[in-house]
Coordinates of C-alpha atoms and ligand atoms in Angstrom, one line a residue:
M1 CA -10.4 -1.8 -28.2
Q2 CA -12.9 -3.3 -30.5
T3 CA -16.6 -2.9 -30.1
D4 CA -20.0 -3.1 -32.0
F5 CA -21.3 0.4 -30.8
L6 CA -19.2 3.4 -30.2
I7 CA -20.7 6.7 -29.1
I8 CA -18.7 9.8 -28.9
G9 CA -20.5 12.3 -26.5
S10 CA -22.3 11.9 -23.2
G11 CA -24.9 14.6 -23.6
I12 CA -28.6 13.9 -24.2
A13 CA -28.0 12.7 -27.8
G14 CA -25.4 10.3 -27.0
L15 CA -26.9 9.0 -23.9
T16 CA -30.2 8.4 -25.4
Y17 CA -28.7 6.2 -28.1
A18 CA -26.5 4.3 -26.0
L19 CA -29.2 3.5 -23.3
K20 CA -31.6 2.2 -26.0
M21 CA -28.8 0.2 -27.6
A22 CA -27.6 -1.3 -24.4
K23 CA -30.9 -2.4 -23.3
H24 CA -31.8 -4.0 -26.6
F25 CA -28.4 -5.8 -26.6
P26 CA -27.7 -6.7 -23.0
E27 CA -25.1 -9.2 -24.1
K28 CA -23.0 -6.5 -26.1
R29 CA -20.9 -3.8 -24.6
V30 CA -21.7 -0.2 -25.6
I31 CA -18.8 2.4 -25.3
V32 CA -19.5 5.9 -24.6
I33 CA -16.5 8.3 -24.7
T34 CA -16.3 11.9 -23.5
K35 CA -13.6 14.3 -23.5
T36 CA -13.8 15.6 -20.0
Q37 CA -16.2 14.5 -17.2
A38 CA -19.4 12.8 -18.2
D39 CA -21.8 15.5 -17.2
E40 CA -19.8 18.5 -18.7
T41 CA -21.9 18.9 -21.7
N42 CA -24.1 21.6 -23.2
T43 CA -27.1 19.5 -22.0
K44 CA -26.2 20.2 -18.4
Y45 CA -26.6 23.9 -18.9
A46 CA -30.0 23.9 -20.7
Q47 CA -32.2 26.1 -18.8
G48 CA -35.7 26.8 -20.2
G49 CA -36.7 23.3 -20.9
I50 CA -37.9 20.9 -23.5
A51 CA -40.8 21.7 -25.9
G52 CA -43.5 19.2 -26.5
V53 CA -47.2 19.1 -27.3
W54 CA -48.5 18.2 -23.8
D55 CA -51.8 20.0 -23.3
E56 CA -53.9 18.5 -26.1
E57 CA -56.9 20.8 -25.4
K58 CA -55.0 24.0 -25.8
D59 CA -52.2 22.8 -28.0
S60 CA -51.7 20.7 -31.0
F61 CA -49.1 19.1 -33.2
E62 CA -50.1 21.4 -36.0
K63 CA -49.5 24.4 -33.9
H64 CA -45.9 23.2 -32.8
I65 CA -45.1 22.3 -36.5
E66 CA -46.3 25.8 -37.6
D67 CA -44.1 27.6 -34.8
T68 CA -41.1 25.5 -35.8
L69 CA -41.5 26.3 -39.5
I70 CA -42.0 30.0 -39.0
A71 CA -38.9 30.3 -36.8
G72 CA -36.9 28.3 -39.5
D73 CA -37.8 31.0 -42.1
G74 CA -38.5 28.6 -45.1
L75 CA -35.5 26.2 -44.7
C76 CA -36.9 23.6 -42.4
N77 CA -37.4 20.2 -43.8
E78 CA -41.2 19.8 -43.3
K79 CA -41.2 16.0 -42.9
I80 CA -38.4 16.2 -40.3
V81 CA -40.4 18.8 -38.3
E82 CA -43.4 16.5 -38.3
I83 CA -41.3 13.6 -37.2
V84 CA -39.8 15.4 -34.3
V85 CA -42.9 17.1 -33.0
K86 CA -45.0 14.0 -33.3
E87 CA -42.4 11.6 -31.8
G88 CA -41.2 14.1 -29.2
P89 CA -43.9 13.6 -26.5
E90 CA -43.2 9.8 -26.4
R91 CA -39.5 10.5 -26.0
I92 CA -40.2 12.9 -23.1
R93 CA -42.3 10.1 -21.5
E94 CA -39.4 7.9 -21.7
I95 CA -36.9 10.3 -19.9
I96 CA -39.5 10.9 -17.4
N97 CA -39.5 7.1 -16.7
Y98 CA -35.7 7.3 -16.3
G99 CA -36.6 9.6 -13.5
A100 CA -36.3 13.1 -14.8
R101 CA -38.6 15.5 -12.8
F102 CA -40.4 18.3 -14.5
D103 CA -42.1 21.0 -12.4
K104 CA -45.8 20.5 -11.7
T105 CA -48.6 22.9 -10.8
D106 CA -50.4 22.8 -7.6
S107 CA -53.1 20.6 -9.3
G108 CA -50.3 18.2 -10.2
E109 CA -50.3 18.8 -14.0
Y110 CA -46.9 19.5 -15.6
A111 CA -46.2 23.4 -15.5
L112 CA -45.8 24.3 -19.1
G113 CA -43.6 27.4 -19.9
K114 CA -43.6 29.7 -22.8
E115 CA -40.7 30.9 -24.9
G116 CA -40.1 33.1 -28.0
G117 CA -41.9 31.9 -31.1
H118 CA -44.1 29.5 -29.4
S119 CA -47.7 30.2 -29.8
E120 CA -48.7 28.0 -26.8
N121 CA -47.3 27.1 -23.4
R122 CA -45.6 23.8 -24.1
I123 CA -42.1 23.9 -22.3
L124 CA -41.6 21.2 -19.7
H125 CA -38.9 22.4 -17.3
H126 CA -37.1 21.7 -14.1
K127 CA -36.9 25.1 -12.4
D128 CA -34.3 27.0 -14.4
I129 CA -31.8 23.9 -14.5
T130 CA -33.7 21.6 -16.9
G131 CA -30.7 20.2 -18.5
Q132 CA -29.0 19.5 -15.2
E133 CA -31.9 17.4 -14.2
M134 CA -32.1 15.5 -17.6
E135 CA -28.4 14.8 -17.7
R136 CA -28.7 13.5 -14.0
A137 CA -31.5 11.2 -14.9
L138 CA -29.7 9.9 -18.0
L139 CA -26.4 9.3 -16.1
E140 CA -28.2 7.6 -13.4
E141 CA -29.9 5.2 -15.8
V142 CA -26.5 4.7 -17.4
S143 CA -25.0 3.7 -14.0
Q144 CA -27.6 1.2 -13.6
T145 CA -27.0 -0.3 -17.1
N146 CA -24.1 -2.8 -16.7
N147 CA -23.1 -3.0 -20.4
I148 CA -22.4 0.5 -21.1
L149 CA -18.8 1.5 -20.5
L150 CA -18.5 5.2 -20.1
I151 CA -14.9 6.4 -20.6
N152 CA -14.1 10.0 -19.4
H153 CA -11.2 12.0 -20.4
C154 CA -10.6 10.6 -23.8
F155 CA -10.3 13.1 -26.6
V156 CA -11.4 11.7 -30.0
I157 CA -9.1 13.0 -32.7
D158 CA -10.4 11.8 -35.9
I159 CA -12.6 9.2 -37.3
I160 CA -10.9 6.3 -39.2
T161 CA -11.7 5.6 -42.7
Q162 CA -10.2 4.2 -45.9
H163 CA -7.9 7.2 -45.9
H164 CA -6.1 5.8 -42.9
L165 CA -5.6 2.4 -44.8
G166 CA -3.9 4.3 -47.6
Y167 CA -6.7 4.7 -50.1
L168 CA -7.4 8.0 -51.7
V169 CA -10.6 9.5 -50.3
T170 CA -12.2 12.7 -51.8
K171 CA -15.6 14.3 -51.6
S172 CA -16.7 12.2 -54.6
T173 CA -15.7 8.9 -53.0
N174 CA -19.2 7.4 -52.5
D175 CA -18.4 4.5 -50.1
I176 CA -16.4 6.3 -47.4
T177 CA -16.8 4.1 -44.4
C178 CA -16.1 4.7 -40.7
Y179 CA -14.2 2.0 -38.9
G180 CA -13.9 3.6 -35.6
V181 CA -11.7 6.5 -34.1
Y182 CA -8.3 7.5 -33.0
V183 CA -8.5 8.7 -29.4
L184 CA -6.1 10.6 -27.1
N185 CA -6.4 9.2 -23.6
V186 CA -5.7 12.4 -21.8
N187 CA -4.4 10.8 -18.6
S188 CA -1.9 8.3 -20.2
K189 CA -1.3 10.8 -23.1
Q190 CA -1.2 7.7 -25.4
I191 CA -3.2 7.6 -28.7
E192 CA -5.3 4.5 -29.0
K193 CA -7.4 3.0 -31.7
I194 CA -11.1 1.8 -31.2
T195 CA -12.7 0.0 -34.1
A196 CA -16.4 -0.1 -34.1
K197 CA -19.1 -1.7 -36.5
I198 CA -21.2 1.5 -35.8
T199 CA -20.1 4.9 -34.5
L200 CA -22.4 7.7 -33.5
L201 CA -21.1 11.2 -33.1
A202 CA -22.9 13.2 -30.5
T203 CA -20.3 16.0 -29.9
G204 CA -22.5 18.8 -29.4
G205 CA -22.1 22.5 -30.5
N206 CA -19.4 24.9 -31.5
G207 CA -20.1 28.1 -29.6
Q208 CA -16.5 28.3 -28.3
V209 CA -15.5 29.8 -31.8
Y210 CA -16.9 33.0 -30.6
R211 CA -15.5 35.3 -27.8
T212 CA -18.9 35.6 -26.0
T213 CA -20.9 32.5 -25.8
T214 CA -23.2 30.5 -23.4
N215 CA -21.5 27.3 -24.3
P216 CA -19.1 25.5 -22.0
R217 CA -15.5 24.9 -22.8
I218 CA -16.2 21.4 -24.4
A219 CA -18.2 23.0 -27.3
T220 CA -15.6 23.3 -30.0
G221 CA -17.3 21.6 -32.9
D222 CA -15.0 18.5 -32.8
G223 CA -17.5 16.2 -34.5
V224 CA -18.2 18.6 -37.4
A225 CA -14.5 19.1 -38.0
M226 CA -13.8 15.4 -38.0
V227 CA -16.4 14.8 -40.6
Y228 CA -15.3 17.5 -42.8
R229 CA -11.7 16.3 -42.7
A230 CA -13.0 12.8 -43.5
K231 CA -14.8 14.4 -46.5
G232 CA -18.2 13.9 -45.2
R233 CA -21.0 16.3 -45.8
I234 CA -21.7 19.3 -43.7
E235 CA -24.5 21.8 -44.1
N236 CA -25.9 25.3 -43.1
M237 CA -23.1 26.3 -40.8
E238 CA -23.8 29.9 -41.3
F239 CA -26.9 29.8 -39.0
I240 CA -25.4 30.4 -35.8
Q241 CA -28.0 31.4 -33.1
F242 CA -27.2 34.2 -30.7
H243 CA -29.1 34.0 -27.6
P244 CA -30.6 37.5 -27.0
T245 CA -30.1 37.4 -23.2
A246 CA -26.9 36.3 -21.6
L247 CA -25.9 38.1 -18.5
Y248 CA -23.5 40.8 -19.2
E249 CA -20.4 40.2 -17.2
P250 CA -17.1 41.5 -19.0
G251 CA -14.3 39.0 -19.0
V252 CA -16.4 36.1 -17.8
S253 CA -16.6 33.0 -20.1
P254 CA -18.8 31.2 -20.8
S255 CA -21.6 33.8 -20.2
F256 CA -24.3 32.9 -17.8
L257 CA -27.8 32.4 -19.6
I258 CA -30.8 34.4 -18.6
T259 CA -33.4 31.9 -19.9
E260 CA -35.9 33.0 -22.5
A261 CA -38.4 31.7 -20.1
V262 CA -37.9 34.7 -18.0
R263 CA -39.3 36.8 -20.9
G264 CA -42.0 34.1 -21.3
D265 CA -43.1 34.9 -17.8
G266 CA -43.2 38.7 -18.4
G267 CA -39.6 40.1 -18.5
I268 CA -39.2 43.2 -20.6
L269 CA -36.3 44.1 -22.5
R270 CA -35.4 47.9 -22.1
N271 CA -32.6 50.2 -23.6
K272 CA -30.3 52.6 -21.8
Q273 CA -33.2 55.1 -21.8
G274 CA -35.6 52.6 -20.2
E275 CA -37.5 52.3 -23.3
A276 CA -39.4 49.0 -24.0
F277 CA -38.0 48.7 -27.5
M278 CA -39.1 45.5 -28.9
E279 CA -42.3 46.8 -29.9
K280 CA -40.6 48.9 -32.5
Y281 CA -39.3 45.7 -34.2
D282 CA -42.0 43.1 -34.0
P283 CA -45.6 42.7 -33.0
R284 CA -44.6 39.7 -30.8
K285 CA -42.4 42.0 -28.9
D286 CA -40.1 40.3 -26.4
L287 CA -41.4 36.9 -27.4
A288 CA -40.5 37.2 -31.2
P289 CA -38.1 34.5 -32.4
R290 CA -34.5 34.8 -31.2
D291 CA -33.0 36.1 -34.5
I292 CA -35.3 39.0 -34.4
V293 CA -34.8 39.8 -30.8
A294 CA -31.0 39.3 -30.9
R295 CA -30.8 41.7 -34.0
A296 CA -32.9 44.2 -32.3
I297 CA -30.6 44.1 -29.2
D298 CA -27.6 44.4 -31.3
N299 CA -29.2 47.5 -33.0
E300 CA -30.2 49.3 -29.8
M301 CA -26.6 48.6 -28.4
K302 CA -25.0 50.2 -31.5
K303 CA -27.3 53.1 -31.4
N304 CA -26.8 53.9 -27.9
G305 CA -23.1 52.9 -27.9
T306 CA -23.6 50.4 -25.0
E307 CA -22.3 47.1 -24.6
H308 CA -25.8 45.7 -23.1
V309 CA -29.4 46.2 -22.7
Y310 CA -31.5 45.5 -19.7
L311 CA -34.0 42.6 -18.9
D312 CA -36.5 44.4 -16.5
C313 CA -38.1 41.9 -14.2
T314 CA -38.9 44.3 -11.3
H315 CA -42.6 44.3 -12.1
M316 CA -42.9 40.4 -11.7
D317 CA -44.1 38.8 -8.6
K318 CA -40.8 38.0 -6.8
E319 CA -41.9 34.9 -5.1
K320 CA -42.9 33.4 -8.4
F321 CA -39.7 34.5 -9.9
V322 CA -37.6 32.9 -7.2
H323 CA -39.6 29.7 -7.5
H324 CA -39.3 29.3 -11.1
F325 CA -35.7 30.8 -11.6
P326 CA -33.8 30.1 -8.4
N327 CA -30.5 29.7 -10.1
I328 CA -30.9 33.0 -11.9
Y329 CA -32.1 34.8 -8.9
E330 CA -28.9 33.6 -6.9
K331 CA -26.5 34.4 -9.8
C332 CA -27.7 37.8 -10.1
L333 CA -27.4 38.4 -6.3
Q334 CA -23.9 37.2 -6.4
I335 CA -23.1 39.9 -8.7
G336 CA -25.1 42.6 -6.7
I337 CA -28.4 42.7 -8.7
D338 CA -31.5 42.0 -6.7
V339 CA -33.9 41.3 -9.7
A340 CA -36.9 42.5 -7.8
K341 CA -35.3 46.0 -7.6
Q342 CA -32.9 46.4 -10.6
P343 CA -33.0 45.3 -14.3
I344 CA -30.4 42.7 -15.4
P345 CA -27.8 43.8 -17.9
V346 CA -27.8 41.5 -20.9
A347 CA -26.3 41.0 -24.3
P348 CA -26.6 38.5 -27.0
A349 CA -24.1 35.6 -27.1
A350 CA -23.3 32.7 -29.4
H351 CA -25.6 29.9 -28.4
Y352 CA -26.5 27.3 -30.8
S353 CA -25.3 25.8 -34.2
C354 CA -28.3 25.2 -36.4
G355 CA -26.3 23.6 -39.2
G356 CA -23.8 20.7 -38.7
I357 CA -23.1 17.2 -40.0
K358 CA -25.8 16.6 -42.7
T359 CA -28.0 13.6 -41.7
D360 CA -31.1 11.9 -43.1
E361 CA -34.3 11.1 -41.2
M362 CA -32.6 8.3 -39.5
G363 CA -29.6 10.1 -38.3
R364 CA -27.4 8.5 -41.1
T365 CA -24.5 10.8 -42.2
S366 CA -22.9 10.8 -45.7
I367 CA -20.2 8.4 -44.2
K368 CA -21.2 4.7 -44.0
H369 CA -21.7 3.3 -40.6
L370 CA -21.6 6.7 -39.1
Y371 CA -24.5 8.4 -37.5
A372 CA -24.7 11.7 -35.9
C373 CA -27.4 13.4 -33.6
G374 CA -27.9 16.3 -31.3
E375 CA -26.5 19.7 -31.8
C376 CA -23.6 18.4 -34.0
A377 CA -26.1 17.2 -36.7
S378 CA -28.1 19.0 -39.2
T379 CA -31.3 17.0 -39.5
G380 CA -33.5 19.7 -41.4
L381 CA -35.5 20.5 -38.1
H382 CA -34.1 24.1 -37.4
G383 CA -33.8 25.4 -41.0
A384 CA -32.5 29.1 -40.8
N385 CA -33.2 29.5 -37.0
R386 CA -34.1 27.1 -34.2
L387 CA -37.3 27.5 -32.3
A388 CA -36.4 27.8 -28.5
S389 CA -36.3 24.4 -26.6
N390 CA -36.5 22.3 -29.8
S391 CA -32.9 20.9 -29.5
L392 CA -33.3 18.7 -26.4
L393 CA -36.3 17.3 -28.1
E394 CA -34.5 16.8 -31.5
A395 CA -31.6 15.1 -29.7
M396 CA -33.9 12.5 -28.2
V397 CA -36.0 11.9 -31.1
F398 CA -32.9 11.3 -33.3
G399 CA -31.2 9.3 -30.5
E400 CA -34.2 6.8 -31.0
R401 CA -34.1 7.1 -34.8
A402 CA -30.5 6.4 -35.2
Y403 CA -30.8 3.5 -32.7
L404 CA -33.7 1.9 -34.6
D405 CA -31.7 2.2 -37.9
S406 CA -28.6 0.7 -36.3
L407 CA -30.6 -2.3 -35.5
D408 CA -31.0 -3.1 -39.2
L409 CA -27.5 -2.0 -40.1
I410 CA -25.8 -4.1 -37.6
Q411 CA -27.4 -7.2 -39.3
E412 CA -25.7 -6.2 -42.6
I413 CA -22.2 -5.6 -41.4
N414 CA -20.3 -8.8 -41.7
G415 CA -17.5 -8.5 -39.1
T416 CA -15.5 -5.5 -38.4
I417 CA -12.0 -4.4 -39.4
R418 CA -9.5 -5.8 -37.0
V419 CA -7.7 -3.2 -34.7
E420 CA -4.3 -4.7 -35.8
D421 CA -5.1 -3.7 -39.4
I422 CA -5.4 0.0 -38.7
P423 CA -2.1 1.8 -38.7
D424 CA -1.1 3.3 -35.4
W425 CA -1.2 7.0 -35.1
K426 CA 1.9 8.7 -36.5
A427 CA 3.5 10.6 -33.9
K428 CA 7.1 10.2 -35.4
G429 CA 8.9 13.5 -35.9
T430 CA 6.6 15.4 -33.6
G431 CA 7.9 17.1 -30.4
E432 CA 6.4 18.5 -27.1
P433 CA 4.9 21.9 -27.7
K434 CA 7.5 24.5 -26.9
E435 CA 5.2 27.4 -26.5
M436 CA 1.5 26.8 -25.3
I437 CA 1.0 30.5 -25.7
L438 CA 1.0 29.9 -29.5
I439 CA -2.2 27.9 -29.0
T440 CA -3.9 30.1 -26.5
Q441 CA -3.0 33.2 -28.5
T442 CA -4.3 31.9 -31.8
R443 CA -7.6 30.8 -30.1
K444 CA -8.1 34.3 -28.9
E445 CA -7.4 35.7 -32.4
L446 CA -9.8 33.3 -33.8
E447 CA -12.7 34.3 -31.4
Q448 CA -11.9 37.9 -32.2
I449 CA -12.2 37.5 -35.7
M450 CA -15.4 35.5 -35.6
S451 CA -16.9 37.9 -33.2
D452 CA -15.9 41.0 -35.1
Y453 CA -16.6 39.9 -38.5
V454 CA -19.0 37.0 -38.6
G455 CA -21.5 37.9 -35.7
I456 CA -25.1 38.9 -35.8
V457 CA -24.8 41.4 -38.7
R458 CA -22.6 40.5 -41.5
T459 CA -21.3 42.1 -44.7
D460 CA -19.3 40.9 -47.8
V461 CA -16.3 42.9 -46.8
R462 CA -16.4 41.5 -43.2
L463 CA -16.7 37.9 -44.5
T464 CA -13.8 38.4 -46.9
R465 CA -11.6 39.9 -44.1
A466 CA -12.6 37.0 -41.8
M467 CA -11.6 34.4 -44.4
R468 CA -8.3 36.0 -45.1
R469 CA -7.4 35.8 -41.5
L470 CA -8.6 32.5 -41.0
D471 CA -6.4 31.2 -43.9
L472 CA -3.3 32.4 -42.0
L473 CA -4.4 30.9 -38.7
Y474 CA -5.0 27.7 -40.5
E475 CA -1.7 27.6 -42.1
E476 CA 0.2 28.5 -38.8
T477 CA -1.9 25.9 -36.9
E478 CA -1.3 23.1 -39.4
E479 CA 2.3 23.7 -39.2
L480 CA 2.3 23.4 -35.4
Y481 CA 0.2 20.3 -35.8
R482 CA 2.6 18.5 -38.0
A483 CA 5.6 19.3 -35.7
T484 CA 4.0 18.9 -32.2
K485 CA 2.7 16.0 -30.2
V486 CA -1.3 16.3 -30.1
S487 CA -2.9 17.7 -27.1
P488 CA -6.7 18.4 -26.5
Q489 CA -5.8 22.1 -26.7
L490 CA -4.2 21.9 -30.2
C491 CA -6.9 19.4 -31.5
E492 CA -9.5 21.8 -30.3
L493 CA -7.9 24.8 -31.8
R494 CA -7.5 23.0 -35.2
N495 CA -11.3 22.0 -35.0
L496 CA -12.5 25.6 -34.1
I497 CA -10.5 27.0 -37.0
T498 CA -12.3 24.4 -39.3
V499 CA -15.7 25.3 -37.8
G500 CA -14.8 29.1 -38.3
Y501 CA -14.0 28.4 -41.9
L502 CA -17.2 26.3 -42.5
I503 CA -19.3 29.2 -40.9
V504 CA -17.5 31.8 -43.0
K505 CA -17.7 29.8 -46.1
G506 CA -21.5 29.0 -45.7
A507 CA -22.2 32.8 -45.1
Q508 CA -20.3 33.8 -48.2
F509 CA -22.2 31.3 -50.3
R510 CA -25.5 32.7 -48.9
K511 CA -26.3 35.6 -50.9
E512 CA -29.4 36.6 -48.9
S513 CA -30.6 37.6 -45.5
R514 CA -32.7 34.7 -43.9
G515 CA -33.3 33.7 -40.3
L516 CA -30.0 33.8 -38.5
H517 CA -28.0 34.9 -41.3
Y518 CA -28.2 38.7 -41.7
N519 CA -26.0 40.3 -44.4
T520 CA -26.6 44.1 -45.1
D521 CA -25.3 43.6 -48.7
H522 CA -27.9 41.1 -49.4
L523 CA -31.0 42.2 -47.5
E524 CA -33.5 40.4 -49.6
K525 CA -34.6 36.7 -49.4
S526 CA -33.5 34.7 -52.4
S527 CA -36.5 33.0 -54.0
L528 CA -34.2 29.8 -54.3
L529 CA -34.6 27.8 -51.2
Q530 CA -31.3 26.2 -50.5
N531 CA -29.1 24.5 -48.0
I532 CA -25.5 25.2 -48.4
I533 CA -23.6 22.0 -48.3
L534 CA -19.8 21.9 -47.9
Ligands
LIG1 P1 -23.6 18.0 -25.6 O1 -24.6 17.9 -24.6 O2 -23.1 19.3 -25.7 O3 -22.6 16.8 -25.4 C1 -21.5 16.8 -26.2 C2 -20.6 15.7 -25.6 O4 -19.5 15.3 -26.6 C3 -19.8 15.8 -24.3 O5 -19.9 14.7 -23.6 C4 -18.4 16.2 -24.8 O6 -17.5 15.6 -23.9 C5 -18.3 15.2 -26.0 N1 -17.3 15.5 -27.0 C6 -17.3 16.6 -27.7 N2 -16.1 16.5 -28.6 C7 -15.6 15.4 -28.2 C8 -14.2 14.6 -28.5 N3 -13.4 15.3 -29.4 N4 -14.0 13.7 -27.9 C9 -14.6 13.0 -27.0 N5 -15.9 13.5 -26.7 C10 -16.1 14.7 -27.3 N6 -31.8 23.4 -25.6 C11 -33.2 23.3 -25.3 O7 -33.9 22.5 -26.2 N7 -33.7 23.8 -24.3 C12 -33.0 24.6 -23.4 O8 -33.5 25.1 -22.5 C13 -31.6 24.8 -23.9 N8 -31.0 25.8 -23.0 C14 -29.8 25.8 -23.1 C15 -28.9 26.7 -22.2 C16 -27.5 26.8 -22.6 C17 -26.7 27.6 -21.6 C18 -26.8 26.1 -23.7 C19 -25.4 26.2 -23.8 C20 -27.7 25.4 -24.4 C21 -29.1 25.3 -24.4 N9 -29.7 24.6 -25.1 C22 -31.2 24.2 -24.8 C23 -29.1 23.7 -26.2 C24 -29.0 22.3 -25.8 O9 -28.6 22.2 -24.5 C25 -28.0 21.6 -26.6 O10 -28.3 21.8 -27.9 C26 -28.0 20.0 -26.4 O11 -27.8 19.8 -25.2 C27 -26.9 19.4 -27.2 O12 -26.8 18.0 -26.7 P2 -25.7 17.1 -27.5 O13 -26.0 15.8 -26.7 O14 -25.9 17.2 -28.8 O15 -24.4 17.5 -26.9
LIG2 C1 -33.3 29.3 -22.8 O1 -33.6 28.8 -21.8 O2 -33.6 30.4 -23.1 C2 -32.6 28.5 -23.9 C3 -33.6 27.6 -24.6 C4 -32.9 27.1 -25.7 O3 -31.8 27.5 -26.2 O4 -33.7 26.4 -26.4

């Protein structure tokens, strides 16, 4: 296949870009590829909502900017924060025009929720299933846009660059160019080539590298790993956000989220003794930024030898709770918890990757003709810790910015490389996997290593141990990769090992504790504000 615009990922970032491009060029075909079903994305599982300055009487851009900067703990790019906060409301209006419904008060105003780190109520939401509603609206708009070709069940293996044409490409090559992708058609098991003038990576997060995560199975950091292999720039991977309150259900993966909006409406965290412990840790108590709340919970669990704490909602108005959080209410009932009578057992879970593929203010990566946006990108918005509900906003703002920039870029690109000039995928010498167990077992080992040694609290020794073990997994998996026909399972494992390596490497380079990266051997913040670029 050959196309002008190729988008990998059908979450909020990919679809925002695709819709804009397709509407601008109704005569051109825009291709969106997704590795499972179109709606199986992190986007679909977003609960709390999308942050945006809406109530201009009480709220202001300055306040939202300030809150984002405080959460980011010194590492946000202030220019990017200003861009996202100021352009955000316009993007929210657009998705409302596509048909997304956000909850309203009785008087017809948008009902604005509050979450940790926000000084004002500014979260637009649809019950506790905001992401599902936004994904629905986007996919419906896509279905009415004739020139978008949405291809499901196609797994992108690698981006194509000069390397595949036989040239030496290193980190210092300054004109690395993306010509398209190699993709495994999961149904036919064939590996195909798609060339594109412009490619956008919108492949989402990487929570699956940890044993306990809120992220669905698709979140395996494929885009980050592909760019790293292609010698592009990756940054700040050590900043993994653990959501403080995932439902504690041993053996269930992914973990069901109990949105922070529950604490925004009055839910209180309590330890085994029933003590409301957050006041010991931060004056903002249960609504302190996530890094602080997650570390406090981790500490309480370790002190008390428990595997969870409790989120107490028994004092809250039951009718209001059920109205705002019907999905959570139902889920808790299914496991025998009536939130009006019993506290909810919760524990932190890996939730969001603040770092990723380094981009500039237009979503350009370090590789020519390749953009990245959404969770796989590191735009500079989140710094060392993301403010709740800023990611859906960021994805839409950068979807628009990458689109605007692409309009100029497409004029500059004369022709595209022909598919025939790209070598076919080399499958020679590879065979069917003899033992799938090798893949599943290695993946378990990886999750274990990352959770035990590279979690909320880190030390130098733990990081060294993690790296040694990852090295071994890397070697064994590369060997398997060379000998075996590629499958999504094998590619995901390989990508997850790369992501694990990047997280550990970033953590080892950062000799300080800042935001989400907390290392007890380096408790002080460094006076040098730096992004770790790998
Ligand atoms: P995604 O929505 O994850 O989409 C990724 C896409 O890439 C998928 O279509 C996938 O199939 C595709 N893909 C990946 N790899 C490949 C490959 N190799 N080949 C082909 N396709 C591929 N943020 C907020 O702002 N507010 C919230 O309330 C909120 N709640 C959340 C609750 C949960 C439980 C979770 C998990 C996250 C939440 N977040 C929230 C974070 C937010 O949902 C995500 O950061 C955001 O949706 C990411 O969007 P995206 O478009 O970048 O990626
Ligand atoms: C939540 O609803 O608590 C998640 C919000 C987010 O991750 O931004």
